[in-house]
Amino acid sequence: MVFSYNNISEAADKISLLAANCRPFLFAIDYEGSECIIIENPLRQQEVLFSFPNASNVCRSQHPCPVFPDMNIHAETFDTYKQRFDILHDAFKKGDSFVANLTVKTPIETPLSLQQIFWVTDARYSLYVPKRFVCFSPECFITINDEGVIATHPMKGTIDADLPNAAERILNDTKESAEHATVVDLLRNDLSIHAQKVAVPHYRYITKIHTNHGSLLQVSSMITGQLPADWRQHLGAIITSMLPAGSICGAPKSRTVEITRSAEGTARGFYTGIAGYYDGKELDSTVLIRYIEEDSFGNKYYRSGGGITAQSDAHGEYKEVMKKIYLPMRQPTFSEVICIKDGQPQNLAYHIQRMKKTVWDFYHAKLAPFTLDVPRNLRGIVKCRIVYDKAIRETTFTPYHKKQRQTVAIVHADEIDYRYKSTDRRRLEQLVEDAKSDDIIIIRRGLVSDAGYCNLVFEDEEGCLFTPAEPLLAGTCRQRLIDEGRIKGKTIRCEDIRNYKYVYFINAMTDLSEAQRFRVADIIP
């Protein structure tokens, strides 16, 4: 269910009500505090798409990443930028403000839709709202864990990672250091409104971001505090009391917001607002930067900005804000699990065939040649896991322990997509966790697909064996058994499950003769 509010107090009350009742929700609040979107049970809908570190309603890694055509950027002139820059500098001279965040709205042209941009980009936090915006933000707003520890990670200071001694230069830059210190102090005060024991356990650490125009280094800090035990009943007030986010407004906050609004001359909307996901226990949220919006005519605009202080140079700040018009391109990785028996790889040709297909579908390239070097001392059954993109990135060998299932539950997940064996299994793992069972049978659009970790084979009363014709993943063991004529593909509807006597769980590590045979009568509906 989607709720839209134009009253921030009503939105805060709704957030607190949902949190107090441990009901999962996704929300977004615009910079001006004039609009809020709240979506209950966001994992069960596919209109608004999101991918956060610990939750997502999509498997973005299942979408081939096309070669992204260059964006046509219609950047404003330096003179236009400097007019706004000077408004802030005059405020610094008068003592009305001492750090601010100046943003620009840049028209861009691209043949990709907002949703396609969501699929091809990668970031710690990604959010797509149809006909409104797509955001791929690296910056956390606040997190709150189950014990009520609140944390924020302001991100201030950016430099081209390819510059000589880039990390040392950004950490020793006087202007960047002063700006970062000011924002950290501002956010310590924000957290102190509701939290006790506010501290800064990590100050000015560096993270690296890969973009379609090279890599950037960004400087962040971590600030923490302890909320009271009843924080969920007041979550809406906690969030809204900290808005706008200190890292993108400036200090002193209220006066700087007024001055910046005058300099920019246009509303920011959801850009530099916040978005968050509450899973029923904990909160994770982001500042909506790295952001493309679309107007009612289909025109697209990239929003970017940077911190300004009295020491700022207009030319340098202009270059930085233009440098931030980029796309953090997704670099998906995949895995292949191969069974090693007494040192010998099993069914290697099937695995290589699937790897080649994956590389071609995602990169329109051929898999780089490789040799599977199996250690000589391996005995028994060993699990070989290969991680790859265009080439092999990692190969590991670990002892294999066969999974035994005591409970199996049926779950319905129409949106689930796992056509390719991605290393990103968050959505599948979440389905298993939510079911509170050892394994699951996933129903998509009324049809049986796979288990959480295996393909399925059903046995009827006559001993005939069938595998769902619409699997999540075309497993190598499954395909070999079909090729050998030992099992047959068949469309199996959810209501058909009870027509079978047993179900087997097969994968590369567990052939049909070794698979666990589970009584269909014991499956939890």
Short mmCIF file of C-alpha atoms in Angstrom, two decimals:
data_model
loop_
_atom_site.label_atom_id
_atom_site.label_comp_id
_atom_site.label_asym_id
_atom_site.label_seq_id
_atom_site.Cartn_x
_atom_site.Cartn_y
_atom_site.Cartn_z
CA MET A 1 0.00 0.00 0.00
CA VAL A 2 1.34 3.44 -0.98
CA PHE A 3 0.68 6.57 1.10
CA SER A 4 1.48 10.09 -0.06
CA TYR A 5 1.65 13.02 2.36
CA ASN A 6 2.02 16.76 1.91
CA ASN A 7 2.12 17.31 5.66
CA ILE A 8 5.40 16.30 7.28
CA SER A 9 3.83 15.92 10.73
CA GLU A 10 1.26 13.43 9.43
CA ALA A 11 4.02 11.53 7.64
CA ALA A 12 6.08 11.39 10.85
CA ASP A 13 3.09 10.01 12.75
CA LYS A 14 2.58 7.30 10.13
CA ILE A 15 6.27 6.32 10.26
CA SER A 16 6.12 6.03 14.05
CA LEU A 17 2.90 3.98 13.92
CA LEU A 18 4.34 1.50 11.41
CA ALA A 19 7.62 1.18 13.30
CA ALA A 20 5.91 0.69 16.66
CA ASN A 21 3.87 -2.14 15.12
CA CYS A 22 6.99 -3.69 13.55
CA ARG A 23 5.58 -3.36 10.03
CA PRO A 24 8.14 -3.06 7.21
CA PHE A 25 8.00 0.07 5.06
CA LEU A 26 9.96 2.14 2.56
CA PHE A 27 9.79 5.93 2.65
CA ALA A 28 11.14 9.02 0.90
CA ILE A 29 10.95 12.63 2.12
CA ASP A 30 11.81 15.57 -0.11
CA TYR A 31 14.34 18.27 0.81
CA GLU A 32 11.74 20.95 1.50
CA GLY A 33 9.72 18.64 3.75
CA SER A 34 6.65 19.19 1.60
CA GLU A 35 6.16 15.66 0.25
CA CYS A 36 6.57 12.19 1.69
CA ILE A 37 5.96 8.79 0.11
CA ILE A 38 5.48 5.73 2.35
CA ILE A 39 5.10 2.18 1.00
CA GLU A 40 4.02 -0.62 3.32
CA ASN A 41 5.54 -4.07 2.70
CA PRO A 42 7.71 -2.75 -0.16
CA LEU A 43 9.16 -6.17 -0.94
CA ARG A 44 5.73 -7.25 -2.19
CA GLN A 45 5.42 -4.59 -4.90
CA GLN A 46 7.28 -3.87 -8.14
CA GLU A 47 6.32 -0.30 -8.97
CA VAL A 48 8.88 1.51 -6.83
CA LEU A 49 12.20 -0.34 -7.09
CA PHE A 50 14.91 -0.20 -4.47
CA SER A 51 18.16 -1.88 -3.52
CA PHE A 52 19.66 -1.18 -0.09
CA PRO A 53 22.56 -3.03 1.58
CA ASN A 54 20.32 -5.49 3.45
CA ALA A 55 17.11 -5.44 1.43
CA SER A 56 15.91 -5.21 -2.14
CA ASN A 57 12.72 -5.95 -4.05
CA VAL A 58 14.67 -6.77 -7.22
CA CYS A 59 17.52 -8.95 -8.42
CA ARG A 60 19.34 -6.26 -10.41
CA SER A 61 22.16 -8.66 -11.17
CA GLN A 62 19.77 -10.65 -13.37
CA HIS A 63 19.54 -7.84 -15.94
CA PRO A 64 22.28 -7.73 -18.59
CA CYS A 65 24.18 -4.48 -18.37
CA PRO A 66 24.29 -2.85 -21.84
CA VAL A 67 27.13 -0.66 -22.95
CA PHE A 68 26.00 2.70 -21.66
CA PRO A 69 25.96 5.42 -24.32
CA ASP A 70 27.56 8.69 -23.29
CA MET A 71 25.17 11.17 -21.73
CA ASN A 72 24.88 14.47 -23.53
CA ILE A 73 25.42 17.01 -20.76
CA HIS A 74 24.22 20.59 -21.26
CA ALA A 75 26.21 22.14 -18.45
CA GLU A 76 25.53 25.65 -17.27
CA THR A 77 28.33 28.15 -17.85
CA PHE A 78 30.87 29.02 -15.22
CA ASP A 79 29.53 32.59 -15.13
CA THR A 80 26.04 31.33 -14.27
CA TYR A 81 27.45 29.11 -11.53
CA LYS A 82 29.58 31.93 -10.14
CA GLN A 83 26.57 34.22 -9.72
CA ARG A 84 25.11 31.75 -7.24
CA PHE A 85 28.50 31.02 -5.72
CA ASP A 86 28.95 34.72 -4.99
CA ILE A 87 25.64 34.88 -3.09
CA LEU A 88 26.98 32.27 -0.69
CA HIS A 89 30.38 33.93 -0.43
CA ASP A 90 28.75 37.24 0.48
CA ALA A 91 26.86 35.40 3.25
CA PHE A 92 30.14 34.00 4.56
CA LYS A 93 31.64 37.49 4.68
CA LYS A 94 28.66 38.77 6.68
CA GLY A 95 28.88 35.85 9.09
CA ASP A 96 25.41 34.55 8.17
CA SER A 97 26.84 31.15 7.24
CA PHE A 98 30.20 29.40 7.22
CA VAL A 99 29.56 26.25 5.19
CA ALA A 100 26.87 25.54 2.58
CA ASN A 101 26.03 23.06 -0.15
CA LEU A 102 25.45 24.58 -3.58
CA THR A 103 23.68 22.38 -6.15
CA VAL A 104 23.05 22.62 -9.88
CA LYS A 105 20.36 21.19 -12.14
CA THR A 106 21.94 20.02 -15.40
CA PRO A 107 19.85 19.01 -18.46
CA ILE A 108 21.03 15.68 -19.89
CA GLU A 109 20.06 13.55 -22.87
CA THR A 110 20.17 9.77 -22.86
CA PRO A 111 18.23 7.09 -24.76
CA LEU A 112 17.80 5.15 -21.51
CA SER A 113 14.72 5.47 -19.35
CA LEU A 114 14.93 6.13 -15.62
CA GLN A 115 14.23 2.46 -14.99
CA GLN A 116 16.99 1.36 -17.36
CA ILE A 117 19.39 3.67 -15.56
CA PHE A 118 18.38 1.94 -12.32
CA TRP A 119 19.29 -1.43 -13.85
CA VAL A 120 22.71 -0.44 -15.23
CA THR A 121 24.00 1.52 -12.24
CA ASP A 122 25.30 0.32 -8.92
CA ALA A 123 25.46 2.03 -5.55
CA ARG A 124 25.08 1.30 -1.87
CA TYR A 125 21.55 2.73 -2.06
CA SER A 126 19.45 2.73 -5.25
CA LEU A 127 15.87 3.94 -5.64
CA TYR A 128 13.59 4.31 -8.67
CA VAL A 129 10.23 6.11 -8.52
CA PRO A 130 8.38 5.92 -11.88
CA LYS A 131 8.14 9.17 -13.84
CA ARG A 132 9.86 11.00 -10.97
CA PHE A 133 13.49 10.09 -10.35
CA VAL A 134 16.22 7.49 -10.05
CA CYS A 135 18.89 7.76 -7.41
CA PHE A 136 22.16 5.83 -6.92
CA SER A 137 23.51 7.21 -3.68
CA PRO A 138 26.68 6.19 -1.83
CA GLU A 139 25.74 8.17 1.28
CA CYS A 140 24.03 6.90 4.41
CA PHE A 141 21.71 9.24 6.32
CA ILE A 142 21.15 7.30 9.55
CA THR A 143 20.96 3.68 10.65
CA ILE A 144 19.29 2.40 13.81
CA ASN A 145 19.90 -1.17 14.93
CA ASP A 146 17.68 -3.40 17.06
CA GLU A 147 19.39 -2.20 20.25
CA GLY A 148 18.65 1.46 19.45
CA VAL A 149 22.18 2.47 18.40
CA ILE A 150 21.81 5.32 15.91
CA ALA A 151 24.64 6.09 13.49
CA THR A 152 25.27 8.51 10.64
CA HIS A 153 28.06 8.65 8.08
CA PRO A 154 28.47 12.14 6.57
CA MET A 155 30.34 12.14 3.27
CA LYS A 156 32.31 15.34 2.63
CA GLY A 157 35.32 15.68 0.35
CA THR A 158 35.78 14.29 -3.16
CA ILE A 159 38.87 13.87 -5.35
CA ASP A 160 39.82 12.10 -8.57
CA ALA A 161 41.30 8.77 -7.48
CA ASP A 162 43.77 8.80 -10.38
CA LEU A 163 45.55 11.95 -9.22
CA PRO A 164 49.01 11.39 -7.68
CA ASN A 165 48.78 10.86 -3.90
CA ALA A 166 45.02 11.44 -4.11
CA ALA A 167 44.20 10.10 -0.61
CA GLU A 168 46.94 12.15 1.04
CA ARG A 169 45.91 15.28 -0.85
CA ILE A 170 42.25 15.13 0.11
CA LEU A 171 42.99 14.34 3.78
CA ASN A 172 45.46 17.24 4.03
CA ASP A 173 43.33 19.80 2.18
CA THR A 174 42.62 22.67 4.60
CA LYS A 175 39.31 23.68 3.04
CA GLU A 176 38.01 20.09 2.87
CA SER A 177 39.13 19.39 6.44
CA ALA A 178 37.34 22.47 7.79
CA GLU A 179 34.15 21.66 5.88
CA HIS A 180 34.17 18.06 7.06
CA ALA A 181 34.73 19.07 10.69
CA THR A 182 31.81 21.51 10.53
CA VAL A 183 29.42 18.90 9.18
CA VAL A 184 30.51 16.32 11.76
CA ASP A 185 29.89 18.84 14.54
CA LEU A 186 26.46 19.70 13.09
CA LEU A 187 25.43 16.05 12.96
CA ARG A 188 26.68 15.37 16.47
CA ASN A 189 24.27 18.06 17.59
CA ASP A 190 21.45 16.56 15.48
CA LEU A 191 21.93 13.12 17.02
CA SER A 192 22.10 14.63 20.50
CA ILE A 193 18.48 15.80 20.19
CA HIS A 194 17.30 12.23 20.84
CA ALA A 195 20.43 10.16 21.64
CA GLN A 196 22.82 9.84 24.57
CA LYS A 197 26.54 8.95 24.52
CA VAL A 198 27.10 10.59 21.12
CA ALA A 199 30.62 9.86 19.84
CA VAL A 200 32.73 9.83 16.66
CA PRO A 201 34.38 6.37 16.53
CA HIS A 202 35.72 6.84 12.97
CA TYR A 203 36.80 10.24 11.68
CA ARG A 204 37.61 11.00 8.02
CA TYR A 205 38.02 7.59 6.40
CA ILE A 206 38.16 7.08 2.63
CA THR A 207 35.95 5.06 0.30
CA LYS A 208 36.46 4.51 -3.42
CA ILE A 209 33.66 4.84 -5.97
CA HIS A 210 33.90 3.52 -9.54
CA THR A 211 32.12 5.55 -12.23
CA ASN A 212 31.73 5.59 -15.99
CA HIS A 213 34.37 8.34 -16.07
CA GLY A 214 36.96 6.83 -13.73
CA SER A 215 37.16 6.48 -9.95
CA LEU A 216 36.62 8.93 -7.10
CA LEU A 217 37.76 8.99 -3.49
CA GLN A 218 35.30 10.31 -0.92
CA VAL A 219 35.88 11.13 2.73
CA SER A 220 33.40 10.07 5.41
CA SER A 221 33.09 9.89 9.19
CA MET A 222 30.97 7.78 11.54
CA ILE A 223 28.96 9.27 14.43
CA THR A 224 26.97 7.13 16.87
CA GLY A 225 24.62 7.52 19.82
CA GLN A 226 22.21 5.52 21.99
CA LEU A 227 18.45 6.07 21.64
CA PRO A 228 15.93 5.35 24.43
CA ALA A 229 14.22 1.96 24.51
CA ASP A 230 10.97 3.32 23.03
CA TRP A 231 12.62 4.84 19.94
CA ARG A 232 10.29 3.03 17.52
CA GLN A 233 7.25 4.87 18.88
CA HIS A 234 9.04 8.15 18.05
CA LEU A 235 10.87 7.17 14.86
CA GLY A 236 9.05 9.72 12.71
CA ALA A 237 10.00 12.56 15.03
CA ILE A 238 13.60 11.35 15.24
CA ILE A 239 13.93 11.36 11.45
CA THR A 240 12.16 14.63 10.73
CA SER A 241 13.98 16.51 13.51
CA MET A 242 17.23 15.92 11.61
CA LEU A 243 15.98 17.28 8.28
CA PRO A 244 17.30 18.58 6.00
CA ALA A 245 20.29 16.25 6.29
CA GLY A 246 23.23 18.17 7.70
CA SER A 247 25.69 16.90 5.10
CA ILE A 248 23.82 18.64 2.26
CA CYS A 249 22.54 21.88 3.78
CA GLY A 250 25.28 23.60 5.82
CA ALA A 251 25.68 25.48 9.08
CA PRO A 252 24.10 27.16 10.84
CA LYS A 253 21.37 25.01 9.37
CA SER A 254 18.21 27.14 9.23
CA ARG A 255 19.88 30.34 8.02
CA THR A 256 22.05 28.50 5.50
CA VAL A 257 19.01 26.73 4.05
CA GLU A 258 17.40 30.14 3.42
CA ILE A 259 20.54 31.56 1.78
CA THR A 260 21.06 28.48 -0.39
CA ARG A 261 17.43 28.53 -1.54
CA SER A 262 17.93 32.13 -2.65
CA ALA A 263 21.14 31.27 -4.49
CA GLU A 264 19.75 28.20 -6.28
CA GLY A 265 16.44 29.83 -7.23
CA THR A 266 14.56 26.52 -7.58
CA ALA A 267 13.17 23.83 -5.31
CA ARG A 268 15.25 20.68 -4.95
CA GLY A 269 12.31 18.33 -4.56
CA PHE A 270 13.43 14.84 -3.60
CA TYR A 271 17.02 15.63 -4.54
CA THR A 272 19.04 15.82 -1.27
CA GLY A 273 15.98 14.59 0.57
CA ILE A 274 16.17 11.19 2.25
CA ALA A 275 14.84 7.67 1.76
CA GLY A 276 14.84 4.72 4.12
CA TYR A 277 13.78 1.13 4.70
CA TYR A 278 12.52 -0.25 8.01
CA ASP A 279 12.43 -4.06 8.07
CA GLY A 280 10.29 -4.38 11.18
CA LYS A 281 13.27 -4.20 13.55
CA GLU A 282 15.98 -1.90 12.16
CA LEU A 283 16.26 1.20 9.99
CA ASP A 284 18.65 2.00 7.16
CA SER A 285 18.41 5.25 5.21
CA THR A 286 20.20 7.34 2.62
CA VAL A 287 20.63 10.90 1.44
CA LEU A 288 19.24 11.20 -2.09
CA ILE A 289 22.33 12.37 -3.97
CA ARG A 290 23.64 11.12 -7.34
CA TYR A 291 20.21 11.72 -8.77
CA ILE A 292 18.42 12.03 -12.13
CA GLU A 293 14.89 13.40 -12.33
CA GLU A 294 12.35 13.57 -15.13
CA ASP A 295 9.73 16.27 -15.70
CA SER A 296 6.22 15.85 -17.12
CA PHE A 297 7.56 16.34 -20.66
CA GLY A 298 10.11 13.55 -20.33
CA ASN A 299 13.10 15.89 -19.99
CA LYS A 300 15.85 14.57 -17.71
CA TYR A 301 18.06 16.51 -15.32
CA TYR A 302 21.09 15.42 -13.36
CA ARG A 303 21.35 17.06 -9.93
CA SER A 304 24.77 17.49 -8.36
CA GLY A 305 26.34 19.70 -5.73
CA GLY A 306 29.31 20.45 -3.51
CA GLY A 307 30.26 22.05 -0.23
CA ILE A 308 31.25 25.72 -0.18
CA THR A 309 33.24 27.58 2.48
CA ALA A 310 34.92 30.99 2.66
CA GLN A 311 38.13 29.29 1.42
CA SER A 312 36.45 27.82 -1.67
CA ASP A 313 37.63 28.69 -5.17
CA ALA A 314 34.78 29.17 -7.65
CA HIS A 315 36.64 27.51 -10.54
CA GLY A 316 37.54 24.50 -8.39
CA GLU A 317 34.01 24.08 -7.06
CA TYR A 318 32.53 24.39 -10.55
CA LYS A 319 34.83 21.61 -11.81
CA GLU A 320 33.94 19.41 -8.84
CA VAL A 321 30.18 19.76 -9.26
CA MET A 322 30.51 18.91 -12.97
CA LYS A 323 32.76 15.94 -12.14
CA LYS A 324 29.92 14.56 -10.04
CA ILE A 325 27.68 14.16 -13.10
CA TYR A 326 28.47 10.48 -13.53
CA LEU A 327 26.97 7.02 -13.43
CA PRO A 328 28.40 4.38 -11.09
CA MET A 329 28.27 1.48 -13.53
CA ARG A 330 27.22 -1.92 -12.27
CA GLN A 331 29.86 -4.61 -12.46
CA PRO A 332 27.91 -7.83 -11.81
CA THR A 333 29.72 -10.97 -10.73
CA PHE A 334 28.57 -14.55 -11.04
CA SER A 335 29.43 -17.83 -9.43
CA GLU A 336 29.68 -21.38 -10.65
CA VAL A 337 29.73 -24.30 -8.22
CA ILE A 338 31.43 -27.46 -9.45
CA CYS A 339 31.48 -30.78 -7.65
CA ILE A 340 34.96 -32.31 -7.23
CA LYS A 341 35.00 -36.05 -6.49
CA ASP A 342 38.38 -37.51 -5.56
CA GLY A 343 40.09 -34.71 -7.40
CA GLN A 344 37.97 -34.94 -10.58
CA PRO A 345 35.59 -32.13 -11.69
CA GLN A 346 32.09 -33.42 -12.43
CA ASN A 347 30.12 -32.35 -15.53
CA LEU A 348 32.60 -29.57 -16.30
CA ALA A 349 31.34 -29.08 -19.87
CA TYR A 350 27.86 -28.09 -18.61
CA HIS A 351 29.35 -25.52 -16.24
CA ILE A 352 31.59 -23.97 -18.89
CA GLN A 353 28.66 -23.78 -21.30
CA ARG A 354 26.58 -21.84 -18.76
CA MET A 355 29.49 -19.51 -17.93
CA LYS A 356 30.02 -18.74 -21.61
CA LYS A 357 26.34 -17.94 -22.09
CA THR A 358 26.31 -15.63 -19.07
CA VAL A 359 29.37 -13.68 -20.23
CA TRP A 360 27.93 -13.32 -23.72
CA ASP A 361 24.50 -12.17 -22.46
CA PHE A 362 25.95 -9.57 -20.10
CA TYR A 363 29.03 -8.35 -21.94
CA HIS A 364 28.64 -9.53 -25.53
CA ALA A 365 32.08 -11.04 -25.10
CA LYS A 366 33.70 -14.46 -24.92
CA LEU A 367 34.69 -15.93 -21.58
CA ALA A 368 38.44 -15.55 -21.10
CA PRO A 369 40.19 -18.95 -21.37
CA PHE A 370 40.93 -20.58 -18.04
CA THR A 371 42.16 -23.85 -16.60
CA LEU A 372 40.62 -25.39 -13.50
CA ASP A 373 43.63 -26.34 -11.39
CA VAL A 374 42.42 -28.80 -8.76
CA PRO A 375 44.77 -29.30 -5.80
CA ARG A 376 46.26 -32.80 -5.88
CA ASN A 377 45.52 -33.68 -2.27
CA LEU A 378 41.71 -33.38 -2.53
CA ARG A 379 39.82 -36.49 -1.51
CA GLY A 380 36.12 -37.19 -1.18
CA ILE A 381 33.53 -34.60 -2.24
CA VAL A 382 34.74 -30.98 -2.40
CA LYS A 383 32.88 -27.84 -3.45
CA CYS A 384 34.68 -25.69 -6.02
CA ARG A 385 33.28 -22.14 -6.30
CA ILE A 386 34.32 -19.93 -9.19
CA VAL A 387 33.55 -16.20 -9.11
CA TYR A 388 33.75 -14.48 -12.49
CA ASP A 389 32.70 -11.61 -14.71
CA LYS A 390 34.45 -11.46 -18.09
CA ALA A 391 37.21 -13.53 -16.58
CA ILE A 392 37.77 -15.73 -13.55
CA ARG A 393 38.23 -13.61 -10.42
CA GLU A 394 38.37 -16.20 -7.65
CA THR A 395 38.44 -19.98 -7.26
CA THR A 396 37.99 -21.65 -3.87
CA PHE A 397 37.78 -25.27 -2.70
CA THR A 398 35.90 -26.13 0.50
CA PRO A 399 34.63 -29.35 2.11
CA TYR A 400 31.04 -30.12 1.18
CA HIS A 401 28.39 -30.78 3.81
CA LYS A 402 25.12 -32.11 2.51
CA LYS A 403 22.05 -30.12 3.57
CA GLN A 404 19.29 -31.98 5.39
CA ARG A 405 15.83 -30.43 5.48
CA GLN A 406 13.43 -30.98 8.33
CA THR A 407 10.94 -28.37 7.12
CA VAL A 408 10.03 -27.09 3.64
CA ALA A 409 7.53 -24.28 3.06
CA ILE A 410 5.74 -22.97 -0.02
CA VAL A 411 6.30 -19.26 -0.72
CA HIS A 412 4.83 -17.06 -3.43
CA ALA A 413 7.22 -14.56 -5.07
CA ASP A 414 5.99 -13.45 -8.48
CA GLU A 415 8.75 -10.87 -8.88
CA ILE A 416 11.74 -13.15 -8.18
CA ASP A 417 14.23 -13.45 -11.03
CA TYR A 418 17.36 -15.60 -10.93
CA ARG A 419 18.01 -16.60 -14.53
CA TYR A 420 21.74 -16.14 -14.03
CA LYS A 421 23.77 -17.56 -11.17
CA SER A 422 24.65 -14.23 -9.58
CA THR A 423 26.71 -13.78 -6.44
CA ASP A 424 23.88 -11.52 -5.23
CA ARG A 425 21.49 -13.94 -3.55
CA ARG A 426 19.96 -11.47 -1.07
CA ARG A 427 16.38 -11.78 -2.30
CA LEU A 428 16.49 -15.60 -2.28
CA GLU A 429 18.08 -15.72 1.16
CA GLN A 430 15.45 -13.32 2.46
CA LEU A 431 12.64 -15.55 1.19
CA VAL A 432 14.12 -18.51 3.08
CA GLU A 433 14.60 -16.45 6.23
CA ASP A 434 11.07 -15.05 6.13
CA ALA A 435 9.60 -18.54 5.71
CA LYS A 436 11.31 -19.69 8.93
CA SER A 437 11.96 -23.11 7.44
CA ASP A 438 14.99 -25.07 6.28
CA ASP A 439 14.09 -24.57 2.63
CA ILE A 440 11.31 -23.32 0.40
CA ILE A 441 9.47 -24.11 -2.81
CA ILE A 442 9.05 -20.90 -4.76
CA ILE A 443 5.83 -20.26 -6.67
CA ARG A 444 5.99 -17.65 -9.44
CA ARG A 445 2.74 -16.55 -11.05
CA GLY A 446 1.09 -19.77 -9.89
CA LEU A 447 3.85 -22.07 -11.22
CA VAL A 448 6.36 -24.14 -9.27
CA SER A 449 9.96 -23.05 -9.97
CA ASP A 450 12.85 -23.97 -7.64
CA ALA A 451 13.84 -24.36 -4.02
CA GLY A 452 15.96 -21.75 -2.30
CA TYR A 453 19.21 -23.49 -3.24
CA CYS A 454 18.26 -26.30 -5.62
CA ASN A 455 16.27 -27.39 -8.63
CA LEU A 456 13.32 -29.67 -7.91
CA VAL A 457 12.34 -33.11 -9.15
CA PHE A 458 8.89 -34.52 -8.31
CA GLU A 459 8.05 -38.24 -8.23
CA ASP A 460 4.48 -39.41 -8.85
CA GLU A 461 2.76 -42.58 -7.67
CA GLU A 462 4.08 -44.55 -10.68
CA GLY A 463 7.68 -43.50 -9.98
CA CYS A 464 7.88 -41.10 -12.95
CA LEU A 465 10.14 -38.08 -12.42
CA PHE A 466 9.34 -34.51 -13.49
CA THR A 467 11.10 -31.19 -13.03
CA PRO A 468 9.34 -27.80 -13.27
CA ALA A 469 9.54 -26.48 -16.83
CA GLU A 470 9.92 -22.90 -15.55
CA PRO A 471 12.89 -23.01 -13.12
CA LEU A 472 14.44 -19.93 -11.57
CA LEU A 473 17.85 -21.15 -12.72
CA ALA A 474 18.57 -23.73 -15.39
CA GLY A 475 20.84 -25.89 -13.24
CA THR A 476 23.60 -27.99 -14.76
CA CYS A 477 22.56 -31.18 -12.95
CA ARG A 478 18.95 -30.63 -14.01
CA GLN A 479 19.92 -30.13 -17.65
CA ARG A 480 22.15 -33.23 -17.69
CA LEU A 481 19.36 -35.37 -16.23
CA ILE A 482 16.97 -34.08 -18.92
CA ASP A 483 19.53 -34.78 -21.64
CA GLU A 484 19.99 -38.31 -20.29
CA GLY A 485 16.20 -38.86 -20.31
CA ARG A 486 16.05 -39.56 -16.58
CA ILE A 487 13.66 -36.68 -15.85
CA LYS A 488 11.20 -34.68 -17.95
CA GLY A 489 10.31 -31.01 -17.89
CA LYS A 490 6.69 -30.29 -17.05
CA THR A 491 4.62 -27.24 -16.13
CA ILE A 492 3.62 -27.81 -12.51
CA ARG A 493 1.11 -25.48 -10.91
CA CYS A 494 1.02 -24.83 -7.19
CA GLU A 495 -2.17 -26.87 -6.81
CA ASP A 496 -0.52 -29.79 -8.66
CA ILE A 497 2.10 -30.37 -5.96
CA ARG A 498 -0.18 -32.64 -3.95
CA ASN A 499 -0.48 -34.96 -6.97
CA TYR A 500 3.09 -36.12 -6.30
CA LYS A 501 4.47 -38.36 -3.58
CA TYR A 502 8.05 -37.13 -3.19
CA VAL A 503 10.22 -34.15 -4.10
CA TYR A 504 13.99 -34.30 -4.59
CA PHE A 505 16.40 -31.37 -4.18
CA ILE A 506 19.18 -31.48 -6.77
CA ASN A 507 22.10 -29.25 -7.70
CA ALA A 508 25.67 -29.50 -8.92
CA MET A 509 26.77 -30.93 -5.58
CA THR A 510 23.87 -33.34 -5.18
CA ASP A 511 22.92 -35.67 -8.03
CA LEU A 512 19.50 -37.33 -8.17
CA SER A 513 20.82 -40.59 -6.69
CA GLU A 514 22.24 -38.64 -3.73
CA ALA A 515 19.44 -36.11 -3.27
CA GLN A 516 17.25 -35.90 -0.21
CA ARG A 517 13.81 -37.37 -0.84
CA PHE A 518 11.19 -35.29 0.95
CA ARG A 519 7.57 -36.34 1.43
CA VAL A 520 5.22 -33.93 -0.36
CA ALA A 521 2.68 -34.48 2.43
CA ASP A 522 5.16 -32.84 4.85
CA ILE A 523 5.48 -29.59 2.87
CA ILE A 524 4.12 -26.58 4.76
CA PRO A 525 1.43 -24.94 2.56
#
